mmCIF file of C-alpha atoms in Angstrom:
data_model
loop_
_atom_site.group_PDB
_atom_site.id
_atom_site.type_symbol
_atom_site.label_atom_id
_atom_site.label_comp_id
_atom_site.label_asym_id
_atom_site.label_seq_id
_atom_site.Cartn_x
_atom_site.Cartn_y
_atom_site.Cartn_z
ATOM 1 C CA UNK R 1 0.645 -55.125 -2.952
ATOM 2 C CA UNK R 2 -3.072 -54.105 -3.087
ATOM 3 C CA UNK R 3 -5.499 -55.891 -5.125
ATOM 4 C CA UNK R 4 -7.229 -54.153 -7.985
ATOM 5 C CA UNK R 5 -11.000 -53.063 -6.917
ATOM 6 C CA UNK R 6 -13.737 -54.894 -8.406
ATOM 7 C CA UNK R 7 -16.885 -53.181 -9.261
ATOM 8 C CA UNK R 8 -20.107 -55.333 -9.659
ATOM 9 C CA UNK R 9 -23.729 -54.138 -11.271
ATOM 10 C CA UNK R 10 -26.516 -55.410 -9.307
ATOM 11 C CA UNK R 11 -29.253 -55.735 -12.178
ATOM 12 C CA UNK R 12 -32.528 -56.661 -11.016
ATOM 13 C CA UNK R 13 -34.399 -59.257 -12.962
ATOM 14 C CA UNK R 14 -37.255 -57.943 -15.127
ATOM 15 C CA UNK R 15 -39.867 -60.301 -16.055
ATOM 16 C CA UNK R 16 -41.584 -60.105 -19.255
ATOM 17 C CA UNK R 17 -45.064 -60.900 -20.019
ATOM 18 C CA UNK R 18 -46.527 -62.780 -23.380
ATOM 19 C CA UNK R 19 -47.272 -59.526 -25.990
ATOM 20 C CA UNK R 20 -44.988 -57.266 -24.277
ATOM 21 C CA UNK R 21 -43.335 -55.082 -26.613
ATOM 22 C CA UNK R 22 -39.380 -55.001 -25.900
ATOM 23 C CA UNK R 23 -36.228 -53.532 -27.352
ATOM 24 C CA UNK R 24 -33.498 -56.364 -27.859
ATOM 25 C CA UNK R 25 -29.766 -55.842 -28.780
ATOM 26 C CA UNK R 26 -27.539 -59.007 -30.009
ATOM 27 C CA UNK R 27 -24.903 -58.160 -27.561
ATOM 28 C CA UNK R 28 -22.496 -59.993 -29.913
ATOM 29 C CA UNK R 29 -23.146 -58.542 -33.153
ATOM 30 C CA UNK R 30 -23.171 -55.131 -31.258
ATOM 31 C CA UNK R 31 -19.849 -55.321 -29.986
ATOM 32 C CA UNK R 32 -18.585 -56.829 -33.263
ATOM 33 C CA UNK R 33 -19.822 -53.683 -34.859
ATOM 34 C CA UNK R 34 -22.146 -55.559 -36.948
ATOM 35 C CA UNK R 35 -25.499 -54.049 -38.461
ATOM 36 C CA UNK R 36 -28.851 -55.250 -37.297
ATOM 37 C CA UNK R 37 -28.122 -55.528 -33.445
ATOM 38 C CA UNK R 38 -30.629 -53.936 -32.345
ATOM 39 C CA UNK R 39 -34.563 -54.665 -33.027
ATOM 40 C CA UNK R 40 -38.044 -53.974 -31.463
ATOM 41 C CA UNK R 41 -39.928 -57.319 -31.042
ATOM 42 C CA UNK R 42 -43.065 -58.603 -28.911
ATOM 43 C CA UNK R 43 -42.494 -61.643 -26.535
ATOM 44 C CA UNK R 44 -43.937 -64.329 -27.694
ATOM 45 C CA UNK R 45 -42.926 -67.135 -25.487
ATOM 46 C CA UNK R 46 -40.994 -67.256 -22.106
ATOM 47 C CA UNK R 47 -39.081 -70.688 -20.925
ATOM 48 C CA UNK R 48 -36.659 -72.003 -18.338
ATOM 49 C CA UNK R 49 -32.704 -72.788 -19.592
ATOM 50 C CA UNK R 50 -32.325 -76.502 -18.581
ATOM 51 C CA UNK R 51 -29.431 -75.760 -16.879
ATOM 52 C CA UNK R 52 -29.455 -72.681 -15.411
ATOM 53 C CA UNK R 53 -33.182 -72.511 -14.618
ATOM 54 C CA UNK R 54 -33.048 -68.767 -16.221
ATOM 55 C CA UNK R 55 -36.096 -67.338 -18.002
ATOM 56 C CA UNK R 56 -35.252 -67.171 -21.283
ATOM 57 C CA UNK R 57 -37.573 -65.630 -24.390
ATOM 58 C CA UNK R 58 -38.433 -66.166 -27.936
ATOM 59 C CA UNK R 59 -39.670 -62.763 -29.576
ATOM 60 C CA UNK R 60 -40.986 -62.169 -32.809
ATOM 61 C CA UNK R 61 -39.201 -59.250 -34.490
ATOM 62 C CA UNK R 62 -41.398 -56.981 -35.960
ATOM 63 C CA UNK R 63 -39.973 -55.628 -38.770
ATOM 64 C CA UNK R 64 -39.653 -58.913 -40.360
ATOM 65 C CA UNK R 65 -42.084 -60.947 -38.169
ATOM 66 C CA UNK R 66 -39.761 -63.940 -37.623
ATOM 67 C CA UNK R 67 -39.230 -65.794 -34.648
ATOM 68 C CA UNK R 68 -35.863 -65.203 -32.644
ATOM 69 C CA UNK R 69 -35.370 -67.614 -29.871
ATOM 70 C CA UNK R 70 -33.449 -67.896 -26.758
ATOM 71 C CA UNK R 71 -32.814 -64.293 -25.811
ATOM 72 C CA UNK R 72 -31.004 -63.348 -22.791
ATOM 73 C CA UNK R 73 -33.456 -60.978 -20.976
ATOM 74 C CA UNK R 74 -30.513 -58.764 -19.579
ATOM 75 C CA UNK R 75 -30.377 -57.651 -23.406
ATOM 76 C CA UNK R 76 -33.772 -56.658 -23.380
ATOM 77 C CA UNK R 77 -35.780 -53.721 -22.434
ATOM 78 C CA UNK R 78 -39.917 -53.102 -21.958
ATOM 79 C CA UNK R 79 -41.142 -50.551 -24.404
ATOM 80 C CA UNK R 80 -44.208 -49.388 -21.884
ATOM 81 C CA UNK R 81 -47.296 -48.635 -23.615
ATOM 82 C CA UNK R 82 -46.649 -44.950 -22.039
ATOM 83 C CA UNK R 83 -44.080 -44.308 -23.922
ATOM 84 C CA UNK R 84 -45.601 -45.469 -27.668
ATOM 85 C CA UNK R 85 -48.644 -43.142 -26.458
ATOM 86 C CA UNK R 86 -46.925 -40.227 -25.140
ATOM 87 C CA UNK R 87 -47.441 -37.710 -27.990
ATOM 88 C CA UNK R 88 -51.261 -38.555 -28.462
ATOM 89 C CA UNK R 89 -51.676 -38.206 -24.491
ATOM 90 C CA UNK R 90 -50.216 -35.104 -24.604
ATOM 91 C CA UNK R 91 -51.115 -33.474 -27.704
ATOM 92 C CA UNK R 92 -52.750 -29.698 -27.576
ATOM 93 C CA UNK R 93 -56.302 -30.706 -28.682
ATOM 94 C CA UNK R 94 -57.571 -27.699 -27.551
ATOM 95 C CA UNK R 95 -54.992 -24.964 -29.166
ATOM 96 C CA UNK R 96 -56.115 -23.958 -32.401
ATOM 97 C CA UNK R 97 -52.710 -24.683 -34.104
ATOM 98 C CA UNK R 98 -52.334 -28.526 -35.318
ATOM 99 C CA UNK R 99 -48.480 -27.693 -36.609
ATOM 100 C CA UNK R 100 -47.803 -27.794 -32.808
ATOM 101 C CA UNK R 101 -49.221 -31.307 -32.058
ATOM 102 C CA UNK R 102 -46.559 -33.892 -32.905
ATOM 103 C CA UNK R 103 -47.683 -35.836 -36.477
ATOM 104 C CA UNK R 104 -48.504 -38.920 -35.095
ATOM 105 C CA UNK R 105 -51.164 -37.333 -32.930
ATOM 106 C CA UNK R 106 -52.294 -35.140 -36.081
ATOM 107 C CA UNK R 107 -52.389 -38.889 -37.762
ATOM 108 C CA UNK R 108 -53.968 -40.901 -35.477
ATOM 109 C CA UNK R 109 -57.039 -38.333 -35.048
ATOM 110 C CA UNK R 110 -57.340 -37.956 -38.831
ATOM 111 C CA UNK R 111 -57.313 -41.655 -39.314
ATOM 112 C CA UNK R 112 -59.872 -41.916 -36.450
ATOM 113 C CA UNK R 113 -62.250 -39.190 -37.806
ATOM 114 C CA UNK R 114 -61.973 -40.642 -41.357
ATOM 115 C CA UNK R 115 -62.986 -43.882 -40.382
ATOM 116 C CA UNK R 116 -65.844 -43.280 -38.315
ATOM 117 C CA UNK R 117 -68.305 -40.435 -37.155
ATOM 118 C CA UNK R 118 -67.985 -39.170 -33.695
ATOM 119 C CA UNK R 119 -70.448 -40.815 -31.380
ATOM 120 C CA UNK R 120 -70.937 -40.611 -27.745
ATOM 121 C CA UNK R 121 -69.806 -44.302 -26.346
ATOM 122 C CA UNK R 122 -72.785 -46.157 -25.305
ATOM 123 C CA UNK R 123 -73.454 -45.973 -21.145
ATOM 124 C CA UNK R 124 -71.885 -48.612 -19.040
ATOM 125 C CA UNK R 125 -74.498 -51.040 -17.780
#
């Protein structure tokens, strides 16, 4: 009699730094079909779990500004700055049609120019 094939996923352990933005999913709430199982947070603190020595994290949930403690990093994903800024970085600023720009880029440009008069930066010493 043959034994069933067992597969094992190899997942590299990501280390998160204080201040990193992450996407977190509460696996139990997710598998039970409950709402509010996923949120964006900022890493507040990292520490080692006593018995296992594994890193666990405390996050600040951005929408409620509340602390969520003891987060397993297997259920966190880094939200890189490049992804958050991609629409601004790739905005067609030389084009005559601002309608072709993503709304976030237009909003940022309008806010920036409403707050300050554009000037050249001071030279570096």
